[in-house]
Structures are given as structure tokens and as C-alpha cells.
PDB file of C-alpha atoms in Angstrom:
ATOM      1  CA  UNK A   1      -5.718  22.982 -13.636  1.00 75.00           C
ATOM      2  CA  UNK A   2      -3.992  21.028 -11.024  1.00 80.00           C
ATOM      3  CA  UNK A   3      -3.119  17.390 -11.856  1.00 88.00           C
ATOM      4  CA  UNK A   4      -1.472  14.651  -9.959  1.00 93.00           C
ATOM      5  CA  UNK A   5       0.637  11.832 -11.362  1.00 93.00           C
ATOM      6  CA  UNK A   6       1.313   8.526  -9.684  1.00 94.00           C
ATOM      7  CA  UNK A   7       3.721   6.675 -11.927  1.00 86.00           C
ATOM      8  CA  UNK A   8       3.518   3.254 -10.257  1.00 87.00           C
ATOM      9  CA  UNK A   9       0.132   1.706 -10.887  1.00 90.00           C
ATOM     10  CA  UNK A  10       1.004  -1.692  -9.378  1.00 94.00           C
ATOM     11  CA  UNK A  11       3.674  -2.494  -6.892  1.00 96.00           C
ATOM     12  CA  UNK A  12       4.426  -5.953  -5.516  1.00 97.00           C
ATOM     13  CA  UNK A  13       6.836  -6.321  -2.593  1.00 97.00           C
ATOM     14  CA  UNK A  14       7.821  -8.957  -0.092  1.00 97.00           C
ATOM     15  CA  UNK A  15       7.407  -8.330   3.667  1.00 96.00           C
ATOM     16  CA  UNK A  16      10.244  -6.297   5.116  1.00 96.00           C
ATOM     17  CA  UNK A  17      11.108  -4.710   1.857  1.00 97.00           C
ATOM     18  CA  UNK A  18      11.322  -0.872   1.639  1.00 97.00           C
ATOM     19  CA  UNK A  19       8.598   1.071  -0.068  1.00 97.00           C
ATOM     20  CA  UNK A  20       8.605   4.310  -2.117  1.00 97.00           C
ATOM     21  CA  UNK A  21       5.672   5.556  -4.049  1.00 97.00           C
ATOM     22  CA  UNK A  22       6.052   8.468  -6.338  1.00 96.00           C
ATOM     23  CA  UNK A  23       3.636  11.411  -6.573  1.00 96.00           C
ATOM     24  CA  UNK A  24       4.179  14.564  -8.712  1.00 96.00           C
ATOM     25  CA  UNK A  25       1.803  17.479  -9.001  1.00 93.00           C
ATOM     26  CA  UNK A  26       1.577  20.089 -11.677  1.00 90.00           C
ATOM     27  CA  UNK A  27       0.724  23.396 -10.028  1.00 76.00           C
ATOM     28  CA  UNK A  28       3.553  25.662  -8.996  1.00 69.00           C
ATOM     29  CA  UNK A  29       1.899  27.637  -6.388  1.00 78.00           C
ATOM     30  CA  UNK A  30       1.391  26.923  -2.615  1.00 84.00           C
ATOM     31  CA  UNK A  31      -0.231  23.567  -2.100  1.00 88.00           C
ATOM     32  CA  UNK A  32      -1.404  21.217   0.582  1.00 90.00           C
ATOM     33  CA  UNK A  33      -0.323  17.551   0.022  1.00 93.00           C
ATOM     34  CA  UNK A  34      -2.055  14.325   1.206  1.00 94.00           C
ATOM     35  CA  UNK A  35      -1.597  10.584   1.110  1.00 96.00           C
ATOM     36  CA  UNK A  36      -4.669   8.401   1.566  1.00 95.00           C
ATOM     37  CA  UNK A  37      -4.826   4.611   1.903  1.00 96.00           C
ATOM     38  CA  UNK A  38      -7.775   2.431   0.925  1.00 94.00           C
ATOM     39  CA  UNK A  39      -7.772  -1.146   2.367  1.00 94.00           C
ATOM     40  CA  UNK A  40      -9.823  -3.709   0.303  1.00 88.00           C
ATOM     41  CA  UNK A  41     -13.501  -2.881   0.487  1.00 85.00           C
ATOM     42  CA  UNK A  42     -12.984   0.110   2.759  1.00 87.00           C
ATOM     43  CA  UNK A  43     -13.108   3.858   2.371  1.00 86.00           C
ATOM     44  CA  UNK A  44     -10.206   6.188   2.144  1.00 90.00           C
ATOM     45  CA  UNK A  45      -8.204   6.994   5.330  1.00 91.00           C
ATOM     46  CA  UNK A  46      -5.691   9.718   5.789  1.00 91.00           C
ATOM     47  CA  UNK A  47      -2.053   8.503   6.174  1.00 94.00           C
ATOM     48  CA  UNK A  48      -0.377  11.850   6.312  1.00 94.00           C
ATOM     49  CA  UNK A  49      -0.569  15.449   5.147  1.00 92.00           C
ATOM     50  CA  UNK A  50       1.693  18.376   4.536  1.00 93.00           C
ATOM     51  CA  UNK A  51       0.521  21.996   5.019  1.00 89.00           C
ATOM     52  CA  UNK A  52       3.792  23.790   5.833  1.00 88.00           C
ATOM     53  CA  UNK A  53       7.040  23.518   7.895  1.00 91.00           C
ATOM     54  CA  UNK A  54       9.248  20.548   7.964  1.00 94.00           C
ATOM     55  CA  UNK A  55       9.080  18.930   4.503  1.00 94.00           C
ATOM     56  CA  UNK A  56       9.519  15.429   5.943  1.00 96.00           C
ATOM     57  CA  UNK A  57       6.145  14.363   7.322  1.00 95.00           C
ATOM     58  CA  UNK A  58       5.485  11.377   9.477  1.00 96.00           C
ATOM     59  CA  UNK A  59       2.112   9.729   9.340  1.00 94.00           C
ATOM     60  CA  UNK A  60       0.375   6.717  10.797  1.00 93.00           C
ATOM     61  CA  UNK A  61       1.574   3.052  10.633  1.00 94.00           C
ATOM     62  CA  UNK A  62       5.239   3.989  10.005  1.00 96.00           C
ATOM     63  CA  UNK A  63       4.672   5.852   6.790  1.00 97.00           C
ATOM     64  CA  UNK A  64       6.446   9.109   5.912  1.00 97.00           C
ATOM     65  CA  UNK A  65       6.569  11.457   2.934  1.00 97.00           C
ATOM     66  CA  UNK A  66       8.956  14.096   1.779  1.00 96.00           C
ATOM     67  CA  UNK A  67       7.808  17.246   0.017  1.00 95.00           C
ATOM     68  CA  UNK A  68      10.381  18.422  -2.472  1.00 94.00           C
ATOM     69  CA  UNK A  69       9.093  21.707  -3.846  1.00 91.00           C
ATOM     70  CA  UNK A  70      11.644  22.037  -6.646  1.00 91.00           C
ATOM     71  CA  UNK A  71      10.554  18.696  -7.948  1.00 93.00           C
ATOM     72  CA  UNK A  72       6.835  19.163  -7.400  1.00 93.00           C
ATOM     73  CA  UNK A  73       7.022  15.816  -5.670  1.00 95.00           C
ATOM     74  CA  UNK A  74       5.589  14.233  -2.493  1.00 96.00           C
ATOM     75  CA  UNK A  75       6.776  10.635  -2.349  1.00 97.00           C
ATOM     76  CA  UNK A  76       5.496   8.144   0.231  1.00 97.00           C
ATOM     77  CA  UNK A  77       8.006   5.861   1.936  1.00 97.00           C
ATOM     78  CA  UNK A  78       8.059   3.143   4.455  1.00 98.00           C
ATOM     79  CA  UNK A  79      11.217   1.354   5.551  1.00 97.00           C
ATOM     80  CA  UNK A  80       9.778  -2.112   6.047  1.00 97.00           C
ATOM     81  CA  UNK A  81       6.349  -3.139   4.726  1.00 97.00           C
ATOM     82  CA  UNK A  82       3.957  -5.658   6.265  1.00 96.00           C
ATOM     83  CA  UNK A  83       1.401  -7.920   4.652  1.00 96.00           C
ATOM     84  CA  UNK A  84      -1.241  -5.620   6.292  1.00 95.00           C
ATOM     85  CA  UNK A  85      -0.023  -2.694   4.113  1.00 97.00           C
ATOM     86  CA  UNK A  86      -1.618  -4.348   1.064  1.00 97.00           C
ATOM     87  CA  UNK A  87      -3.965  -1.578  -0.172  1.00 97.00           C
ATOM     88  CA  UNK A  88      -4.352   1.125  -2.704  1.00 95.00           C
ATOM     89  CA  UNK A  89      -2.579   4.376  -2.035  1.00 97.00           C
ATOM     90  CA  UNK A  90      -3.623   7.767  -3.387  1.00 95.00           C
ATOM     91  CA  UNK A  91      -1.783  10.978  -3.516  1.00 95.00           C
ATOM     92  CA  UNK A  92      -3.884  14.121  -3.441  1.00 94.00           C
ATOM     93  CA  UNK A  93      -3.142  17.882  -3.807  1.00 92.00           C
ATOM     94  CA  UNK A  94      -5.155  20.973  -2.939  1.00 88.00           C
ATOM     95  CA  UNK A  95      -4.141  24.513  -3.963  1.00 82.00           C
ATOM     96  CA  UNK A  96      -3.926  26.583  -0.802  1.00 75.00           C
ATOM     97  CA  UNK A  97      -7.041  28.618  -0.340  1.00 70.00           C
ATOM     98  CA  UNK A  98      -9.281  26.195  -2.151  1.00 72.00           C
ATOM     99  CA  UNK A  99     -11.034  23.147  -0.667  1.00 73.00           C
ATOM    100  CA  UNK A 100     -11.105  20.791  -3.742  1.00 82.00           C
ATOM    101  CA  UNK A 101      -8.753  17.775  -3.513  1.00 87.00           C
ATOM    102  CA  UNK A 102      -7.338  16.495  -6.791  1.00 90.00           C
ATOM    103  CA  UNK A 103      -6.272  12.813  -6.681  1.00 92.00           C
ATOM    104  CA  UNK A 104      -3.869  10.702  -8.541  1.00 93.00           C
ATOM    105  CA  UNK A 105      -4.918   7.559 -10.144  1.00 92.00           C
ATOM    106  CA  UNK A 106      -3.676   5.452  -7.244  1.00 94.00           C
ATOM    107  CA  UNK A 107      -1.063   2.759  -6.702  1.00 95.00           C
ATOM    108  CA  UNK A 108      -2.030  -0.778  -5.832  1.00 95.00           C
ATOM    109  CA  UNK A 109       0.446  -2.313  -3.422  1.00 97.00           C
ATOM    110  CA  UNK A 110       0.520  -5.989  -2.813  1.00 97.00           C
ATOM    111  CA  UNK A 111       2.744  -7.252  -0.025  1.00 97.00           C
ATOM    112  CA  UNK A 112       3.507 -10.926  -0.049  1.00 94.00           C
ATOM    113  CA  UNK A 113       4.144 -12.744   3.150  1.00 88.00           C
TER     114      UNK A 113
ATOM    115  CA  UNK B   1     -18.809  10.201  17.719  1.00 78.00           C
ATOM    116  CA  UNK B   2     -19.071  12.336  14.581  1.00 81.00           C
ATOM    117  CA  UNK B   3     -19.321  10.419  11.310  1.00 90.00           C
ATOM    118  CA  UNK B   4     -20.197  10.566   7.681  1.00 94.00           C
ATOM    119  CA  UNK B   5     -22.674   7.961   6.423  1.00 95.00           C
ATOM    120  CA  UNK B   6     -23.677   7.021   2.946  1.00 97.00           C
ATOM    121  CA  UNK B   7     -26.735   5.112   1.885  1.00 97.00           C
ATOM    122  CA  UNK B   8     -27.404   2.724   0.354  1.00 97.00           C
ATOM    123  CA  UNK B   9     -24.192   0.686   0.393  1.00 95.00           C
ATOM    124  CA  UNK B  10     -25.148  -1.140  -2.781  1.00 96.00           C
ATOM    125  CA  UNK B  11     -27.679  -0.215  -5.456  1.00 97.00           C
ATOM    126  CA  UNK B  12     -28.666  -1.795  -8.689  1.00 98.00           C
ATOM    127  CA  UNK B  13     -30.844   0.247 -10.963  1.00 97.00           C
ATOM    128  CA  UNK B  14     -32.010   0.218 -14.520  1.00 97.00           C
ATOM    129  CA  UNK B  15     -30.920   2.581 -17.357  1.00 98.00           C
ATOM    130  CA  UNK B  16     -33.035   5.703 -17.449  1.00 97.00           C
ATOM    131  CA  UNK B  17     -34.163   5.727 -13.871  1.00 97.00           C
ATOM    132  CA  UNK B  18     -33.479   8.500 -11.443  1.00 98.00           C
ATOM    133  CA  UNK B  19     -31.378   7.501  -8.528  1.00 98.00           C
ATOM    134  CA  UNK B  20     -30.468   9.435  -5.390  1.00 98.00           C
ATOM    135  CA  UNK B  21     -27.534   8.623  -3.184  1.00 98.00           C
ATOM    136  CA  UNK B  22     -27.512   9.961   0.298  1.00 98.00           C
ATOM    137  CA  UNK B  23     -24.673  11.447   2.272  1.00 98.00           C
ATOM    138  CA  UNK B  24     -25.054  12.687   5.856  1.00 98.00           C
ATOM    139  CA  UNK B  25     -22.388  14.040   8.095  1.00 96.00           C
ATOM    140  CA  UNK B  26     -22.391  14.963  11.764  1.00 95.00           C
ATOM    141  CA  UNK B  27     -19.060  16.714  11.770  1.00 90.00           C
ATOM    142  CA  UNK B  28     -20.626  20.123  11.233  1.00 91.00           C
ATOM    143  CA  UNK B  29     -18.315  20.606   8.262  1.00 91.00           C
ATOM    144  CA  UNK B  30     -19.053  23.389   5.853  1.00 91.00           C
ATOM    145  CA  UNK B  31     -17.597  21.576   2.798  1.00 93.00           C
ATOM    146  CA  UNK B  32     -18.984  18.458   1.239  1.00 95.00           C
ATOM    147  CA  UNK B  33     -17.891  16.558  -1.928  1.00 95.00           C
ATOM    148  CA  UNK B  34     -18.988  13.722  -4.133  1.00 97.00           C
ATOM    149  CA  UNK B  35     -16.345  11.567  -5.943  1.00 96.00           C
ATOM    150  CA  UNK B  36     -16.624   8.678  -8.132  1.00 96.00           C
ATOM    151  CA  UNK B  37     -13.916   5.951  -8.194  1.00 93.00           C
ATOM    152  CA  UNK B  38     -13.145   4.007 -11.300  1.00 92.00           C
ATOM    153  CA  UNK B  39     -10.260   1.639 -12.057  1.00 85.00           C
ATOM    154  CA  UNK B  40      -7.516   3.591 -13.803  1.00 83.00           C
ATOM    155  CA  UNK B  41      -8.995   7.040 -12.983  1.00 87.00           C
ATOM    156  CA  UNK B  42      -8.617   7.216  -9.256  1.00 88.00           C
ATOM    157  CA  UNK B  43     -11.168   9.552  -7.670  1.00 91.00           C
ATOM    158  CA  UNK B  44     -12.809  12.211  -9.762  1.00 93.00           C
ATOM    159  CA  UNK B  45     -14.814  15.102  -8.335  1.00 94.00           C
ATOM    160  CA  UNK B  46     -18.421  15.182  -9.390  1.00 97.00           C
ATOM    161  CA  UNK B  47     -20.010  18.049  -7.329  1.00 97.00           C
ATOM    162  CA  UNK B  48     -19.105  19.983  -4.244  1.00 95.00           C
ATOM    163  CA  UNK B  49     -20.589  22.429  -1.772  1.00 95.00           C
ATOM    164  CA  UNK B  50     -19.016  24.986   0.488  1.00 92.00           C
ATOM    165  CA  UNK B  51     -22.068  25.614   2.520  1.00 93.00           C
ATOM    166  CA  UNK B  52     -25.867  25.667   2.561  1.00 96.00           C
ATOM    167  CA  UNK B  53     -27.389  26.699  -0.772  1.00 96.00           C
ATOM    168  CA  UNK B  54     -24.000  26.507  -2.377  1.00 95.00           C
ATOM    169  CA  UNK B  55     -23.209  23.891  -5.060  1.00 96.00           C
ATOM    170  CA  UNK B  56     -20.489  23.647  -7.732  1.00 95.00           C
ATOM    171  CA  UNK B  57     -19.661  21.355 -10.599  1.00 95.00           C
ATOM    172  CA  UNK B  58     -16.560  19.185 -10.538  1.00 93.00           C
ATOM    173  CA  UNK B  59     -14.671  17.645 -13.420  1.00 91.00           C
ATOM    174  CA  UNK B  60     -17.266  14.952 -14.192  1.00 95.00           C
ATOM    175  CA  UNK B  61     -20.593  16.657 -13.370  1.00 96.00           C
ATOM    176  CA  UNK B  62     -22.629  15.742 -16.487  1.00 96.00           C
ATOM    177  CA  UNK B  63     -25.686  13.626 -15.631  1.00 97.00           C
ATOM    178  CA  UNK B  64     -25.412  14.391 -11.940  1.00 98.00           C
ATOM    179  CA  UNK B  65     -26.999  17.020  -9.594  1.00 98.00           C
ATOM    180  CA  UNK B  66     -26.729  17.937  -5.865  1.00 98.00           C
ATOM    181  CA  UNK B  67     -28.573  20.244  -3.552  1.00 97.00           C
ATOM    182  CA  UNK B  68     -27.524  21.486  -0.126  1.00 97.00           C
ATOM    183  CA  UNK B  69     -30.514  22.546   2.037  1.00 97.00           C
ATOM    184  CA  UNK B  70     -28.685  22.043   5.350  1.00 97.00           C
ATOM    185  CA  UNK B  71     -25.222  21.549   6.807  1.00 96.00           C
ATOM    186  CA  UNK B  72     -25.576  17.787   7.244  1.00 97.00           C
ATOM    187  CA  UNK B  73     -26.720  16.506   3.919  1.00 98.00           C
ATOM    188  CA  UNK B  74     -25.558  16.497   0.321  1.00 98.00           C
ATOM    189  CA  UNK B  75     -27.659  14.046  -1.732  1.00 98.00           C
ATOM    190  CA  UNK B  76     -26.402  13.145  -5.189  1.00 98.00           C
ATOM    191  CA  UNK B  77     -28.981  12.551  -7.906  1.00 98.00           C
ATOM    192  CA  UNK B  78     -28.429  10.755 -11.171  1.00 97.00           C
ATOM    193  CA  UNK B  79     -31.168  12.313 -13.374  1.00 95.00           C
ATOM    194  CA  UNK B  80     -31.300   9.415 -15.861  1.00 97.00           C
ATOM    195  CA  UNK B  81     -28.960   6.596 -14.975  1.00 97.00           C
ATOM    196  CA  UNK B  82     -26.531   5.340 -17.659  1.00 97.00           C
ATOM    197  CA  UNK B  83     -24.282   2.314 -17.729  1.00 97.00           C
ATOM    198  CA  UNK B  84     -21.268   4.695 -17.779  1.00 97.00           C
ATOM    199  CA  UNK B  85     -22.385   5.783 -14.296  1.00 98.00           C
ATOM    200  CA  UNK B  86     -21.711   2.287 -12.803  1.00 97.00           C
ATOM    201  CA  UNK B  87     -19.040   3.128 -10.310  1.00 97.00           C
ATOM    202  CA  UNK B  88     -18.281   3.435  -6.600  1.00 95.00           C
ATOM    203  CA  UNK B  89     -19.381   6.809  -5.219  1.00 97.00           C
ATOM    204  CA  UNK B  90     -17.655   8.432  -2.198  1.00 96.00           C
ATOM    205  CA  UNK B  91     -18.967  11.381  -0.146  1.00 96.00           C
ATOM    206  CA  UNK B  92     -16.480  13.471   1.834  1.00 94.00           C
ATOM    207  CA  UNK B  93     -16.543  16.432   4.078  1.00 94.00           C
ATOM    208  CA  UNK B  94     -14.009  18.785   5.364  1.00 90.00           C
ATOM    209  CA  UNK B  95     -13.686  21.793   7.629  1.00 82.00           C
ATOM    210  CA  UNK B  96     -12.117  24.987   6.414  1.00 72.00           C
ATOM    211  CA  UNK B  97      -8.372  24.926   6.076  1.00 58.00           C
ATOM    212  CA  UNK B  98      -7.716  26.934   9.134  1.00 56.00           C
ATOM    213  CA  UNK B  99      -9.346  24.201  11.206  1.00 49.00           C
ATOM    214  CA  UNK B 100      -7.142  21.362   9.868  1.00 56.00           C
ATOM    215  CA  UNK B 101      -8.557  20.961   6.380  1.00 59.00           C
ATOM    216  CA  UNK B 102      -8.398  17.141   6.098  1.00 72.00           C
ATOM    217  CA  UNK B 103     -11.211  15.209   4.379  1.00 86.00           C
ATOM    218  CA  UNK B 104     -13.307  12.532   6.082  1.00 89.00           C
ATOM    219  CA  UNK B 105     -14.741  10.011   3.688  1.00 92.00           C
ATOM    220  CA  UNK B 106     -17.911   7.909   3.782  1.00 94.00           C
ATOM    221  CA  UNK B 107     -17.833   4.111   3.250  1.00 92.00           C
ATOM    222  CA  UNK B 108     -18.985   4.441  -0.297  1.00 94.00           C
ATOM    223  CA  UNK B 109     -21.991   3.368  -2.443  1.00 96.00           C
ATOM    224  CA  UNK B 110     -21.519   0.787  -5.152  1.00 96.00           C
ATOM    225  CA  UNK B 111     -23.885   1.607  -7.973  1.00 98.00           C
ATOM    226  CA  UNK B 112     -24.576  -0.668 -10.839  1.00 97.00           C
ATOM    227  CA  UNK B 113     -26.665   0.444 -13.745  1.00 97.00           C
ATOM    228  CA  UNK B 114     -28.047  -2.376 -15.909  1.00 97.00           C
TER     229      UNK B 114
END
């Protein structure tokens, strides 16, 4: 069964620092990849997704992610974080042809002003 | 605008009671899902449906049931609530992959079982 690992459970950064959150998945077949963000007290919102094509995906709010098939990874990056990026970030994977999303355990990001 | 709504937003119930959480979407999505969110576990799939009269068990389905009698609704029932079912529950819907495939999430229901 597909599984997703997010190795950083808690990350604390200062404003303007660069961010990289790790995400690795287990299934070796064709996958769709997602990053979701959950701001305090809110529901999940889609940051970006990868289905095919250019492995470098740009999302909303200056976030991007790179799909590296050989490493089963889909790491999320942002060059310069803001206090408003404080949230929990979830990586999710779906095997192509299926609708079920499998989520990682999430990474809590705290950005100090 | 299309949306997905969950009700109630907060619920406190007693152990052993039957509880139903509502999920209603106006996206006309075929696929609907229920997840629970717990600290340290992320989101775990409870049940899902790919269309009317279709329901499937997810990874943590014990003690829960769903029914899909129309496209818009997928109510989640806890047959006999247990303290271990205290959690935040999220409903989601999606179109089929060829139409974009992203999920839309509801705002969640915080359930406390005392």
C-alpha cells in the first residue's frame, strides 16, 4: 500500500528564511502528488499539484515543489517565508487511476517575525 | 459558487450514542471522502464513495458507516461513539482525474466523545 513520509514534524524559521519540507512516498508506479496547507483553525487548501510534465511545479503564494522520480520525493520549497506562512503542511500522493489520496503526517511550520 | 459544507462544526456526544456528521457538496463531484485528523497521524481515510450507491472502506473504517443515496451527500455515522473517535473530521470531494482531480475539503467537524 502507498505510504507517505514527512520527516520534519516541526519546523521553526525566521521571516525571510528559506524553506524546504521533505516528502517521500513508497509506491514506484505512476503517481499524482499534492501539497496542501492548513492554516490554524481552517480546512485544507491546495498549494500545488503534479500530474505530469515539468517536474518543477509552481503553486500559490510563492511555493514550488520538485518531483524527483528516482528518489520518490516531492519536496516543497519557498525562497523566503513570511509570518503568514505559519501553518501545517501536508504532502499527499495518489496512485494514477485511483482517487484515494494518502496523506503524510504533516509538518507544522512556525515563522517568527 | 459551488461549495462543500459540513455540519455541525462542533459536536459533543456521550459514549455509546449514535452520531451522524453531514457532508454536502454542490460541485457535482462523483467522488466523496471522509477523513479524520489526529495529531501525529495526519489525515486518515475512513470511507469513500465513487458515486451513488457506491461506498468503500478506508484504512480506519471500524465503527463508522456511510451511505450515498445522491450525488451531493455523504453522511458519516458513528454507530456507537467511543472516546477514541474524538477527532476532527473532514469531508472532501473530487472530480475524476481527467477533469483535474484535485480535492476540495470541507471546513471540518470537531467531535468530542465524553
